[in-house]
Amino acid sequence: MGEHPRKADGRRVFSTEFKRATVQRILNGEKTLAELSRVLDISPGLIRSWKRFAESGATAAVQANEDVVPASQLREAYATLRELERALAASPADLRGRILTRGPAVGAKGGKRGEADL
């Protein structure tokens, strides 16, 4: 078994790939949960919870008929949404100030900005 990084309290941290591979070994019938637990020196309950999470995640995606996105990507989307909501709630004077500081997207004569305008 390879060495896994440890938290400050000494617990091992397993990568997502390692967890998936471990669960897949059980699902393929390569080893039983008890055998794998002994070989990897990991609690059977922990491996069982990885298996349960993997199965429920796959089931949830199929039932919803949607793609599953990582939680980090969802947090980023919520942060962007909050930022846009704040911008919409800003007063018209605040918005006018923001637009003027960024400059017009179109030149003064109505044409597109050329290299000289930048």
PDB file of C-alpha atoms in Angstrom:
ATOM      1  CA  MET A   1       0.000   0.000   0.000  1.00  0.00           C
ATOM      2  CA  GLY A   2       1.293   3.453  -0.887  1.00  0.00           C
ATOM      3  CA  GLU A   3       1.851   6.145   1.672  1.00  0.00           C
ATOM      4  CA  HIS A   4      -1.010   8.619   2.064  1.00  0.00           C
ATOM      5  CA  PRO A   5      -0.695  12.166   3.402  1.00  0.00           C
ATOM      6  CA  ARG A   6      -1.910  12.711   6.936  1.00  0.00           C
ATOM      7  CA  LYS A   7      -3.912  15.427   8.650  1.00  0.00           C
ATOM      8  CA  ALA A   8      -2.558  17.205  11.711  1.00  0.00           C
ATOM      9  CA  ASP A   9      -4.373  14.721  13.960  1.00  0.00           C
ATOM     10  CA  GLY A  10      -2.686  11.757  12.199  1.00  0.00           C
ATOM     11  CA  ARG A  11      -5.610  10.547  10.099  1.00  0.00           C
ATOM     12  CA  ARG A  12      -4.787   9.533   6.534  1.00  0.00           C
ATOM     13  CA  VAL A  13      -6.208  11.525   3.615  1.00  0.00           C
ATOM     14  CA  PHE A  14      -7.252   9.429   0.621  1.00  0.00           C
ATOM     15  CA  SER A  15      -7.576  10.907  -2.857  1.00  0.00           C
ATOM     16  CA  THR A  16     -10.810  10.683  -4.803  1.00  0.00           C
ATOM     17  CA  GLU A  17      -9.097   8.482  -7.398  1.00  0.00           C
ATOM     18  CA  PHE A  18      -7.961   6.048  -4.674  1.00  0.00           C
ATOM     19  CA  LYS A  19     -11.494   5.856  -3.244  1.00  0.00           C
ATOM     20  CA  ARG A  20     -13.013   5.244  -6.680  1.00  0.00           C
ATOM     21  CA  ALA A  21     -10.448   2.558  -7.493  1.00  0.00           C
ATOM     22  CA  THR A  22     -11.057   0.843  -4.146  1.00  0.00           C
ATOM     23  CA  VAL A  23     -14.833   0.792  -4.623  1.00  0.00           C
ATOM     24  CA  GLN A  24     -14.397  -0.409  -8.204  1.00  0.00           C
ATOM     25  CA  ARG A  25     -12.299  -3.364  -7.004  1.00  0.00           C
ATOM     26  CA  ILE A  26     -15.205  -4.461  -4.801  1.00  0.00           C
ATOM     27  CA  LEU A  27     -17.831  -3.910  -7.517  1.00  0.00           C
ATOM     28  CA  ASN A  28     -15.760  -5.885 -10.052  1.00  0.00           C
ATOM     29  CA  GLY A  29     -15.552  -8.799  -7.618  1.00  0.00           C
ATOM     30  CA  GLU A  30     -11.761  -8.619  -7.516  1.00  0.00           C
ATOM     31  CA  LYS A  31     -11.831  -8.755  -3.698  1.00  0.00           C
ATOM     32  CA  THR A  32     -14.440  -8.768  -0.996  1.00  0.00           C
ATOM     33  CA  LEU A  33     -14.846  -5.770   1.261  1.00  0.00           C
ATOM     34  CA  ALA A  34     -13.267  -7.657   4.178  1.00  0.00           C
ATOM     35  CA  GLU A  35     -10.252  -8.754   2.099  1.00  0.00           C
ATOM     36  CA  LEU A  36      -9.683  -5.278   0.734  1.00  0.00           C
ATOM     37  CA  SER A  37     -10.030  -3.804   4.186  1.00  0.00           C
ATOM     38  CA  ARG A  38      -7.281  -6.085   5.523  1.00  0.00           C
ATOM     39  CA  VAL A  39      -4.960  -5.554   2.544  1.00  0.00           C
ATOM     40  CA  LEU A  40      -5.268  -1.749   2.584  1.00  0.00           C
ATOM     41  CA  ASP A  41      -5.495  -1.496   6.399  1.00  0.00           C
ATOM     42  CA  ILE A  42      -8.660   0.595   6.119  1.00  0.00           C
ATOM     43  CA  SER A  43     -11.798   0.174   8.204  1.00  0.00           C
ATOM     44  CA  PRO A  44     -14.552  -1.783   6.423  1.00  0.00           C
ATOM     45  CA  GLY A  45     -17.029   0.893   7.550  1.00  0.00           C
ATOM     46  CA  LEU A  46     -15.029   3.591   5.764  1.00  0.00           C
ATOM     47  CA  ILE A  47     -14.895   1.600   2.534  1.00  0.00           C
ATOM     48  CA  ARG A  48     -18.634   0.872   2.885  1.00  0.00           C
ATOM     49  CA  SER A  49     -19.340   4.606   3.180  1.00  0.00           C
ATOM     50  CA  TRP A  50     -17.240   5.307   0.043  1.00  0.00           C
ATOM     51  CA  LYS A  51     -19.270   2.668  -1.769  1.00  0.00           C
ATOM     52  CA  ARG A  52     -22.555   4.147  -0.522  1.00  0.00           C
ATOM     53  CA  PHE A  53     -21.517   7.660  -1.607  1.00  0.00           C
ATOM     54  CA  ALA A  54     -20.462   6.398  -5.037  1.00  0.00           C
ATOM     55  CA  GLU A  55     -23.720   4.536  -5.544  1.00  0.00           C
ATOM     56  CA  SER A  56     -25.949   7.364  -4.298  1.00  0.00           C
ATOM     57  CA  GLY A  57     -24.111   9.947  -6.400  1.00  0.00           C
ATOM     58  CA  ALA A  58     -24.501   7.904  -9.548  1.00  0.00           C
ATOM     59  CA  THR A  59     -28.139   7.187  -8.761  1.00  0.00           C
ATOM     60  CA  ALA A  60     -28.897  10.841  -8.054  1.00  0.00           C
ATOM     61  CA  ALA A  61     -27.401  11.885 -11.384  1.00  0.00           C
ATOM     62  CA  VAL A  62     -29.381   9.285 -13.290  1.00  0.00           C
ATOM     63  CA  GLN A  63     -32.639  10.070 -11.468  1.00  0.00           C
ATOM     64  CA  ALA A  64     -32.255  13.800 -12.053  1.00  0.00           C
ATOM     65  CA  ASN A  65     -31.224  13.180 -15.671  1.00  0.00           C
ATOM     66  CA  GLU A  66     -28.536  15.832 -15.183  1.00  0.00           C
ATOM     67  CA  ASP A  67     -24.789  16.040 -14.975  1.00  0.00           C
ATOM     68  CA  VAL A  68     -23.181  16.083 -11.550  1.00  0.00           C
ATOM     69  CA  VAL A  69     -20.793  18.997 -10.973  1.00  0.00           C
ATOM     70  CA  PRO A  70     -18.074  19.273  -8.355  1.00  0.00           C
ATOM     71  CA  ALA A  71     -18.995  21.198  -5.199  1.00  0.00           C
ATOM     72  CA  SER A  72     -16.179  23.697  -5.854  1.00  0.00           C
ATOM     73  CA  GLN A  73     -17.677  24.559  -9.235  1.00  0.00           C
ATOM     74  CA  LEU A  74     -21.089  25.019  -7.623  1.00  0.00           C
ATOM     75  CA  ARG A  75     -19.605  27.354  -4.976  1.00  0.00           C
ATOM     76  CA  GLU A  76     -17.988  29.452  -7.725  1.00  0.00           C
ATOM     77  CA  ALA A  77     -21.311  29.707  -9.560  1.00  0.00           C
ATOM     78  CA  TYR A  78     -23.068  30.831  -6.366  1.00  0.00           C
ATOM     79  CA  ALA A  79     -20.358  33.447  -5.740  1.00  0.00           C
ATOM     80  CA  THR A  80     -20.801  34.816  -9.265  1.00  0.00           C
ATOM     81  CA  LEU A  81     -24.559  34.868  -8.787  1.00  0.00           C
ATOM     82  CA  ARG A  82     -24.228  36.824  -5.518  1.00  0.00           C
ATOM     83  CA  GLU A  83     -21.916  39.323  -7.236  1.00  0.00           C
ATOM     84  CA  LEU A  84     -24.402  39.831 -10.071  1.00  0.00           C
ATOM     85  CA  GLU A  85     -27.282  40.237  -7.606  1.00  0.00           C
ATOM     86  CA  ARG A  86     -25.288  42.925  -5.745  1.00  0.00           C
ATOM     87  CA  ALA A  87     -24.613  44.702  -9.041  1.00  0.00           C
ATOM     88  CA  LEU A  88     -28.309  44.664  -9.903  1.00  0.00           C
ATOM     89  CA  ALA A  89     -29.218  46.014  -6.479  1.00  0.00           C
ATOM     90  CA  ALA A  90     -26.779  48.939  -6.873  1.00  0.00           C
ATOM     91  CA  SER A  91     -28.259  52.374  -7.456  1.00  0.00           C
ATOM     92  CA  PRO A  92     -28.281  53.805 -10.997  1.00  0.00           C
ATOM     93  CA  ALA A  93     -25.658  56.385  -9.955  1.00  0.00           C
ATOM     94  CA  ASP A  94     -23.294  53.590  -8.845  1.00  0.00           C
ATOM     95  CA  LEU A  95     -23.787  51.778 -12.137  1.00  0.00           C
ATOM     96  CA  ARG A  96     -23.211  54.976 -14.138  1.00  0.00           C
ATOM     97  CA  GLY A  97     -19.943  55.499 -12.255  1.00  0.00           C
ATOM     98  CA  ARG A  98     -18.797  51.958 -12.990  1.00  0.00           C
ATOM     99  CA  ILE A  99     -19.590  52.301 -16.680  1.00  0.00           C
ATOM    100  CA  LEU A 100     -17.776  55.635 -16.983  1.00  0.00           C
ATOM    101  CA  THR A 101     -14.631  54.358 -15.258  1.00  0.00           C
ATOM    102  CA  ARG A 102     -14.376  51.425 -17.642  1.00  0.00           C
ATOM    103  CA  GLY A 103     -14.768  53.601 -20.721  1.00  0.00           C
ATOM    104  CA  PRO A 104     -17.024  53.202 -23.723  1.00  0.00           C
ATOM    105  CA  ALA A 105     -16.917  50.065 -25.828  1.00  0.00           C
ATOM    106  CA  VAL A 106     -17.563  52.135 -28.931  1.00  0.00           C
ATOM    107  CA  GLY A 107     -15.504  55.132 -30.157  1.00  0.00           C
ATOM    108  CA  ALA A 108     -16.866  58.679 -29.905  1.00  0.00           C
ATOM    109  CA  LYS A 109     -17.927  58.686 -33.563  1.00  0.00           C
ATOM    110  CA  GLY A 110     -19.952  55.475 -33.259  1.00  0.00           C
ATOM    111  CA  GLY A 111     -17.391  53.151 -34.826  1.00  0.00           C
ATOM    112  CA  LYS A 112     -15.460  50.347 -33.175  1.00  0.00           C
ATOM    113  CA  ARG A 113     -12.385  51.218 -31.193  1.00  0.00           C
ATOM    114  CA  GLY A 114      -9.216  50.945 -33.175  1.00  0.00           C
ATOM    115  CA  GLU A 115      -5.725  50.274 -31.880  1.00  0.00           C
ATOM    116  CA  ALA A 116      -5.140  54.023 -31.517  1.00  0.00           C
ATOM    117  CA  ASP A 117      -8.167  54.289 -29.187  1.00  0.00           C
ATOM    118  CA  LEU A 118      -6.755  51.740 -26.760  1.00  0.00           C
TER     119      LEU A 118
END
